[in-house]
mmCIF file of C-alpha atoms in Angstrom:
data_model
loop_
_atom_site.group_PDB
_atom_site.id
_atom_site.type_symbol
_atom_site.label_atom_id
_atom_site.label_comp_id
_atom_site.label_asym_id
_atom_site.label_seq_id
_atom_site.Cartn_x
_atom_site.Cartn_y
_atom_site.Cartn_z
ATOM 1 C CA MET A 1 96.059 91.011 157.090
ATOM 2 C CA SER A 2 94.308 88.027 158.634
ATOM 3 C CA THR A 3 95.073 86.845 162.147
ATOM 4 C CA ILE A 4 98.162 84.586 162.605
ATOM 5 C CA ARG A 5 97.429 80.844 162.905
ATOM 6 C CA TYR A 6 99.834 80.027 165.649
ATOM 7 C CA MET A 7 98.918 76.327 166.063
ATOM 8 C CA GLU A 8 99.960 75.555 162.479
ATOM 9 C CA MET A 9 103.101 77.706 162.674
ATOM 10 C CA ILE A 10 104.291 76.213 165.827
ATOM 11 C CA ARG A 11 103.451 72.631 164.663
ATOM 12 C CA GLU A 12 105.588 73.248 161.540
ATOM 13 C CA ARG A 13 108.458 74.605 163.413
ATOM 14 C CA TYR A 14 108.532 71.800 165.928
ATOM 15 C CA SER A 15 108.461 69.283 163.171
ATOM 16 C CA GLN A 16 111.400 71.046 161.395
ATOM 17 C CA LEU A 17 113.259 70.752 164.706
ATOM 18 C CA GLY A 18 112.540 66.967 164.886
ATOM 19 C CA TYR A 19 110.129 67.162 167.757
ATOM 20 C CA PRO A 20 107.051 64.941 167.919
ATOM 21 C CA VAL A 21 103.873 66.670 166.629
ATOM 22 C CA TYR A 22 102.413 68.645 169.442
ATOM 23 C CA GLN A 23 98.746 67.676 170.237
ATOM 24 C CA TRP A 24 97.016 70.973 170.768
ATOM 25 C CA TYR A 25 93.913 70.955 173.060
ATOM 26 C CA HIS A 26 90.702 71.187 171.115
ATOM 27 C CA ALA A 27 87.598 71.545 173.286
ATOM 28 C CA ASP A 28 85.115 68.845 172.271
ATOM 29 C CA GLU A 29 82.171 70.257 174.159
ATOM 30 C CA PRO A 30 80.885 73.794 174.966
ATOM 31 C CA PRO A 31 82.335 75.585 177.985
ATOM 32 C CA ALA A 32 80.657 75.495 181.326
ATOM 33 C CA TRP A 33 78.816 78.697 182.204
ATOM 34 C CA THR A 34 78.402 80.397 185.508
ATOM 35 C CA PRO A 35 76.322 83.684 185.534
ATOM 36 C CA LEU A 36 77.700 86.560 187.538
ATOM 37 C CA LYS A 37 76.255 86.533 191.090
ATOM 38 C CA LYS A 38 76.591 90.245 191.616
ATOM 39 C CA PRO A 39 77.499 93.292 189.517
ATOM 40 C CA LEU A 40 81.057 93.801 188.335
ATOM 41 C CA ALA A 41 81.135 96.987 190.480
ATOM 42 C CA GLU A 42 80.475 94.951 193.595
ATOM 43 C CA SER A 43 82.676 91.935 192.702
ATOM 44 C CA ARG A 44 86.095 90.887 193.989
ATOM 45 C CA VAL A 45 88.131 90.124 190.950
ATOM 46 C CA GLY A 46 90.988 87.529 191.055
ATOM 47 C CA VAL A 47 93.643 88.021 188.497
ATOM 48 C CA LEU A 48 96.081 85.371 186.936
ATOM 49 C CA CYS A 49 98.732 86.156 184.441
ATOM 50 C CA THR A 50 100.573 83.314 182.797
ATOM 51 C CA ALA A 51 103.556 85.299 181.696
ATOM 52 C CA GLY A 52 106.003 83.894 184.254
ATOM 53 C CA THR A 53 105.623 87.008 186.441
ATOM 54 C CA TYR A 54 107.419 87.151 189.817
ATOM 55 C CA ALA A 55 108.278 89.814 192.201
ATOM 56 C CA LYS A 56 111.844 90.627 193.171
ATOM 57 C CA GLY A 57 112.643 88.402 196.094
ATOM 58 C CA GLN A 58 110.591 85.504 194.892
ATOM 59 C CA VAL A 59 112.031 82.381 193.103
ATOM 60 C CA ALA A 60 111.859 82.624 189.341
ATOM 61 C CA TYR A 61 110.293 79.989 187.102
ATOM 62 C CA TYR A 62 112.084 77.083 185.387
ATOM 63 C CA TYR A 63 111.254 76.239 181.938
ATOM 64 C CA LYS A 64 110.422 72.616 181.918
ATOM 65 C CA ASP A 65 106.757 72.394 182.759
ATOM 66 C CA ASP A 66 106.923 74.499 185.882
ATOM 67 C CA THR A 67 103.465 74.252 187.420
ATOM 68 C CA SER A 68 104.132 76.474 190.517
ATOM 69 C CA ILE A 69 102.355 79.820 191.133
ATOM 70 C CA ARG A 70 103.397 83.067 192.641
ATOM 71 C CA SER A 71 101.157 85.386 194.687
ATOM 72 C CA ILE A 72 102.162 88.936 193.914
ATOM 73 C CA PRO A 73 100.596 91.563 196.227
ATOM 74 C CA LYS A 74 98.772 94.016 194.186
ATOM 75 C CA ASP A 75 100.599 96.913 195.819
ATOM 76 C CA THR A 76 103.942 95.639 194.590
ATOM 77 C CA MET A 77 106.046 98.433 192.942
ATOM 78 C CA VAL A 78 106.177 98.118 189.229
ATOM 79 C CA GLU A 79 110.032 98.319 189.463
ATOM 80 C CA ASP A 80 109.985 94.994 191.321
ATOM 81 C CA ILE A 81 107.940 93.070 188.735
ATOM 82 C CA ARG A 82 110.059 90.456 186.821
ATOM 83 C CA PHE A 83 109.333 87.822 184.145
ATOM 84 C CA SER A 84 110.713 84.410 183.423
ATOM 85 C CA HIS A 85 109.068 82.338 180.746
ATOM 86 C CA LEU A 86 110.052 79.657 178.186
ATOM 87 C CA THR A 87 109.429 81.825 175.273
ATOM 88 C CA GLU A 88 111.723 84.644 176.249
ATOM 89 C CA GLN A 89 111.366 86.261 172.775
ATOM 90 C CA TYR A 90 107.964 87.557 173.907
ATOM 91 C CA LEU A 91 109.280 89.246 177.062
ATOM 92 C CA PRO A 92 111.298 92.342 176.074
ATOM 93 C CA ALA A 93 108.316 94.735 176.179
ATOM 94 C CA ALA A 94 107.071 93.397 179.455
ATOM 95 C CA ARG A 95 110.429 93.598 181.014
ATOM 96 C CA LYS A 96 110.488 97.254 179.993
ATOM 97 C CA ASP A 97 106.858 97.963 180.855
ATOM 98 C CA PRO A 98 105.225 95.161 182.862
ATOM 99 C CA ASN A 99 101.765 96.694 182.382
ATOM 100 C CA CYS A 100 101.640 95.414 178.780
ATOM 101 C CA VAL A 101 100.929 91.983 179.952
ATOM 102 C CA PHE A 102 100.659 92.301 183.774
ATOM 103 C CA PRO A 103 98.421 95.256 184.022
ATOM 104 C CA LEU A 104 98.733 96.248 187.656
ATOM 105 C CA ALA A 105 98.396 100.001 187.056
ATOM 106 C CA PRO A 106 95.254 99.885 184.969
ATOM 107 C CA LEU A 107 93.567 97.333 187.245
ATOM 108 C CA LYS A 108 94.257 99.581 190.294
ATOM 109 C CA GLN A 109 92.971 102.677 188.401
ATOM 110 C CA LEU A 110 89.813 100.790 187.419
ATOM 111 C CA GLU A 111 89.451 99.710 191.046
ATOM 112 C CA ASN A 112 89.800 103.287 192.178
ATOM 113 C CA GLU A 113 87.185 104.407 189.662
ATOM 114 C CA GLY A 114 84.716 101.844 190.975
ATOM 115 C CA MET A 115 84.568 99.743 187.767
ATOM 116 C CA VAL A 116 85.165 96.747 189.914
ATOM 117 C CA GLY A 117 84.401 96.164 193.527
ATOM 118 C CA GLU A 118 87.978 95.318 194.254
ATOM 119 C CA ILE A 119 90.971 93.601 192.847
ATOM 120 C CA ALA A 120 91.878 90.581 195.053
ATOM 121 C CA ASP A 121 94.995 91.351 197.169
ATOM 122 C CA ASP A 122 97.270 88.690 195.631
ATOM 123 C CA VAL A 123 97.614 88.759 191.853
ATOM 124 C CA LEU A 124 98.594 85.252 190.722
ATOM 125 C CA SER A 125 101.018 84.284 188.171
ATOM 126 C CA CYS A 126 102.385 81.146 186.608
ATOM 127 C CA MET A 127 104.614 80.097 183.647
ATOM 128 C CA GLY A 128 102.049 79.116 181.128
ATOM 129 C CA ALA A 129 104.152 77.148 178.738
ATOM 130 C CA VAL A 130 103.373 73.832 180.304
ATOM 131 C CA TYR A 131 103.441 71.200 177.492
ATOM 132 C CA SER A 132 101.705 68.567 179.713
ATOM 133 C CA GLN A 133 97.918 69.166 179.697
ATOM 134 C CA ARG A 134 97.761 66.474 182.370
ATOM 135 C CA ARG A 135 100.073 68.389 184.687
ATOM 136 C CA THR A 136 98.202 71.598 183.965
ATOM 137 C CA ARG A 137 94.967 69.870 185.135
ATOM 138 C CA GLU A 138 96.424 67.960 188.060
ATOM 139 C CA GLU A 139 99.001 70.432 189.473
ATOM 140 C CA LEU A 140 98.603 73.931 188.211
ATOM 141 C CA ILE A 141 94.797 74.293 188.247
ATOM 142 C CA PRO A 142 94.318 73.021 191.894
ATOM 143 C CA ARG A 143 96.822 75.671 193.025
ATOM 144 C CA VAL A 144 95.022 78.387 191.266
ATOM 145 C CA VAL A 145 91.691 77.197 192.583
ATOM 146 C CA ASP A 146 92.988 77.098 196.171
ATOM 147 C CA SER A 147 94.285 80.637 196.035
ATOM 148 C CA PHE A 148 91.196 82.110 194.437
ATOM 149 C CA ARG A 149 88.935 80.244 196.910
ATOM 150 C CA THR A 150 91.083 81.412 199.881
ATOM 151 C CA GLN A 151 90.872 84.962 198.527
ATOM 152 C CA GLY A 152 87.104 84.671 198.060
ATOM 153 C CA VAL A 153 87.077 85.969 194.487
ATOM 154 C CA ASP A 154 83.764 86.334 192.692
ATOM 155 C CA LEU A 155 85.392 86.502 189.132
ATOM 156 C CA ALA A 156 88.541 85.312 187.591
ATOM 157 C CA PHE A 157 90.424 87.640 185.075
ATOM 158 C CA LEU A 158 92.925 85.575 182.999
ATOM 159 C CA ILE A 159 95.799 86.948 181.050
ATOM 160 C CA PRO A 160 98.067 84.736 178.874
ATOM 161 C CA LEU A 161 101.508 85.868 177.520
ATOM 162 C CA MET B 1 100.869 77.458 174.820
ATOM 163 C CA CYS B 2 99.966 80.013 177.307
ATOM 164 C CA HIS B 3 96.613 80.668 175.633
ATOM 165 C CA GLN B 4 95.821 76.977 175.764
ATOM 166 C CA THR B 5 96.660 76.846 179.467
ATOM 167 C CA VAL B 6 94.472 79.870 180.168
ATOM 168 C CA GLY B 7 91.618 78.155 178.271
ATOM 169 C CA LEU B 8 91.968 74.971 180.290
ATOM 170 C CA ILE B 9 91.937 77.070 183.621
ATOM 171 C CA ALA B 10 88.989 79.088 182.507
ATOM 172 C CA ARG B 11 86.830 76.114 181.614
ATOM 173 C CA HIS B 12 87.660 74.455 184.946
ATOM 174 C CA LEU B 13 86.980 77.564 187.060
ATOM 175 C CA GLU B 14 83.703 78.181 185.385
ATOM 176 C CA ALA B 15 82.601 74.590 185.974
ATOM 177 C CA ILE B 16 83.251 74.946 189.756
ATOM 178 C CA GLY B 17 81.229 78.242 189.825
ATOM 179 C CA ILE B 18 83.640 81.084 189.162
ATOM 180 C CA PRO B 19 82.898 83.255 186.133
ATOM 181 C CA THR B 20 85.966 83.936 184.024
ATOM 182 C CA LEU B 21 87.130 86.271 181.307
ATOM 183 C CA CYS B 22 90.167 85.375 179.153
ATOM 184 C CA MET B 23 92.208 88.048 177.365
ATOM 185 C CA GLY B 24 94.346 86.953 174.439
ATOM 186 C CA SER B 25 96.139 87.548 171.174
ATOM 187 C CA ALA B 26 96.297 84.115 169.605
ATOM 188 C CA LEU B 27 92.825 83.786 168.096
ATOM 189 C CA ASP B 28 93.206 80.227 166.688
ATOM 190 C CA ILE B 29 94.313 78.834 170.063
ATOM 191 C CA MET B 30 91.448 80.620 171.839
ATOM 192 C CA GLU B 31 88.928 79.221 169.371
ATOM 193 C CA ALA B 32 90.279 75.696 169.858
ATOM 194 C CA SER B 33 90.214 75.835 173.666
ATOM 195 C CA ASN B 34 86.855 77.663 173.606
ATOM 196 C CA PRO B 35 86.761 79.430 176.995
ATOM 197 C CA PRO B 36 83.403 80.859 178.320
ATOM 198 C CA ARG B 37 84.143 84.478 177.754
ATOM 199 C CA ALA B 38 87.109 85.936 175.871
ATOM 200 C CA VAL B 39 88.448 89.210 174.408
ATOM 201 C CA PHE B 40 90.873 89.018 171.456
ATOM 202 C CA THR B 41 93.381 91.854 170.699
ATOM 203 C CA ASP B 42 95.207 91.422 167.334
ATOM 204 C CA TYR B 43 98.616 92.309 168.718
ATOM 205 C CA PRO B 44 101.905 90.353 168.665
ATOM 206 C CA LEU B 45 102.291 87.943 171.535
ATOM 207 C CA GLY B 46 103.682 89.500 174.653
ATOM 208 C CA HIS B 47 101.434 92.482 174.779
ATOM 209 C CA THR B 48 98.073 90.988 175.916
ATOM 210 C CA THR B 49 97.030 94.123 177.725
ATOM 211 C CA GLY B 50 98.492 96.780 175.466
ATOM 212 C CA MET B 51 101.448 98.503 173.805
ATOM 213 C CA PRO B 52 104.477 99.129 175.973
ATOM 214 C CA ASP B 53 104.695 102.679 177.357
ATOM 215 C CA ASP B 54 101.120 103.419 176.323
ATOM 216 C CA PRO B 55 99.151 103.689 179.558
ATOM 217 C CA LYS B 56 95.990 104.769 177.694
ATOM 218 C CA ASP B 57 96.048 101.640 175.405
ATOM 219 C CA GLN B 58 96.673 99.414 178.395
ATOM 220 C CA TYR B 59 93.901 101.001 180.401
ATOM 221 C CA GLU B 60 91.345 100.777 177.587
ATOM 222 C CA ILE B 61 92.160 97.148 176.818
ATOM 223 C CA THR B 62 92.013 96.151 180.481
ATOM 224 C CA ARG B 63 88.720 98.071 180.969
ATOM 225 C CA ILE B 64 87.099 96.437 177.905
ATOM 226 C CA GLY B 65 88.247 93.102 179.343
ATOM 227 C CA LEU B 66 86.645 93.625 182.686
ATOM 228 C CA GLU B 67 83.380 95.107 181.120
ATOM 229 C CA ALA B 68 83.155 91.851 179.072
ATOM 230 C CA PHE B 69 82.278 89.913 182.251
ATOM 231 C CA GLU B 70 78.946 91.765 181.925
ATOM 232 C CA ASN B 71 78.750 92.370 178.160
ATOM 233 C CA ILE B 72 79.193 88.691 177.073
ATOM 234 C CA GLN B 73 76.042 86.771 177.445
ATOM 235 C CA GLN B 74 76.575 83.790 175.071
ATOM 236 C CA PRO B 75 78.955 81.033 176.269
ATOM 237 C CA GLY B 76 81.979 80.777 174.087
ATOM 238 C CA THR B 77 81.922 84.323 172.765
ATOM 239 C CA ILE B 78 85.267 85.812 171.728
ATOM 240 C CA LEU B 79 84.920 89.630 171.527
ATOM 241 C CA LYS B 80 87.311 90.887 168.854
ATOM 242 C CA LEU B 81 88.645 94.311 169.382
ATOM 243 C CA ASP B 82 89.141 96.692 166.476
ATOM 244 C CA ARG B 83 92.578 97.953 167.488
ATOM 245 C CA GLU B 84 95.714 98.072 165.441
ATOM 246 C CA TRP B 85 99.353 97.517 166.564
ATOM 247 C CA THR B 86 100.850 100.822 165.446
ATOM 248 C CA LEU B 87 104.463 100.174 166.585
ATOM 249 C CA ASP B 88 105.431 98.100 163.634
ATOM 250 C CA PHE B 89 103.093 97.504 160.579
ATOM 251 C CA ASN B 90 105.218 94.521 159.359
ATOM 252 C CA TRP B 91 104.866 92.473 162.572
ATOM 253 C CA LYS B 92 102.601 89.708 161.054
ATOM 254 C CA ALA B 93 104.956 89.117 158.084
ATOM 255 C CA ASP B 94 107.999 89.079 160.445
ATOM 256 C CA THR B 95 106.191 86.598 162.778
ATOM 257 C CA LEU B 96 105.367 84.309 159.871
ATOM 258 C CA ASP B 97 108.986 84.370 158.615
ATOM 259 C CA GLY B 98 110.090 80.830 158.931
ATOM 260 C CA THR B 99 113.752 81.642 158.740
ATOM 261 C CA ARG B 100 113.729 83.043 162.229
ATOM 262 C CA GLY B 101 113.405 79.485 163.558
ATOM 263 C CA ASP B 102 112.529 78.440 167.076
ATOM 264 C CA GLU B 103 113.750 80.753 169.776
ATOM 265 C CA ARG B 104 112.688 78.847 172.846
ATOM 266 C CA SER B 105 115.129 78.514 175.723
ATOM 267 C CA SER B 106 116.335 75.103 176.816
ATOM 268 C CA ARG B 107 113.975 73.263 179.129
ATOM 269 C CA ASP B 108 115.342 72.178 182.527
ATOM 270 C CA GLU B 109 114.515 72.766 186.246
ATOM 271 C CA THR B 110 116.809 75.737 186.988
ATOM 272 C CA PRO B 111 115.028 78.861 187.860
ATOM 273 C CA ARG B 112 115.635 81.601 185.152
ATOM 274 C CA TYR B 113 115.980 84.927 186.841
ATOM 275 C CA GLN B 114 115.538 88.085 184.785
ATOM 276 C CA LEU B 115 118.395 89.681 186.683
ATOM 277 C CA GLU B 116 121.209 88.233 188.822
ATOM 278 C CA GLU B 117 120.213 90.447 191.651
ATOM 279 C CA ASP B 118 116.886 88.667 191.669
ATOM 280 C CA ARG B 119 118.608 85.358 192.270
ATOM 281 C CA ILE B 120 120.580 86.757 195.197
ATOM 282 C CA ALA B 121 117.360 88.354 196.531
ATOM 283 C CA ALA B 122 115.515 85.004 196.425
ATOM 284 C CA GLU B 123 118.255 82.490 197.164
ATOM 285 C CA GLY B 124 121.140 84.383 198.727
ATOM 286 C CA ALA B 125 124.570 85.128 197.388
#
């Protein structure tokens, strides 16, 4: 079976509910490109997951264009990983086994095996269902950039819900 | 929406000198946002790095994703993995079933904790 066309499906559902037509982002020019400066095995990899991940003790996300981020230490116990995200129907598996969207265990295993130089200490998360592309650009992205720069990451590994 | 947000972040990071790799399971949204490097897994949303309780699947997908930093040479490439969601062979038909309607939560500015104990841990009783 062919892949699911989510943009069309979501557009139809929103219009049935009486919402205005959502304007999906369509890139109108090719992406920028930065070559790797060193081999993966020597690189510090920053990780961002947009599944609304937080660690127990941190404030959860709210669902109306929350553009805040959380820094989750990579040594956090899997039992303390939580999720709050607008589309809660996609969370049951992650709430049972966080590694299916927030892959701390595989990342640490790959770090131990030397596949990457290291995983940056703080894994970032946000609640990616931000409808406003302006707020994504003006609020969310600068926070991600600040943290990745502070952590001195060489590469950014990005995981949507 | 998440895939679009990730695409916007990737394009920005790449432009300021940080190479990126986007995982994902919504191919049309990935194609529209056109990130520099991407890996697509044809799984239902919510399982971007593998099937639950399947450490081998999670490890392999995460590993392929990290390797793609070096394996993808052409800007805008989406590497499509040949993996099948084996937990439910009807998942695509069920996802497309319009009678299920929209299941989004209401949108406001109250933090939504997974567990009440999390709210107490973060905000006090």
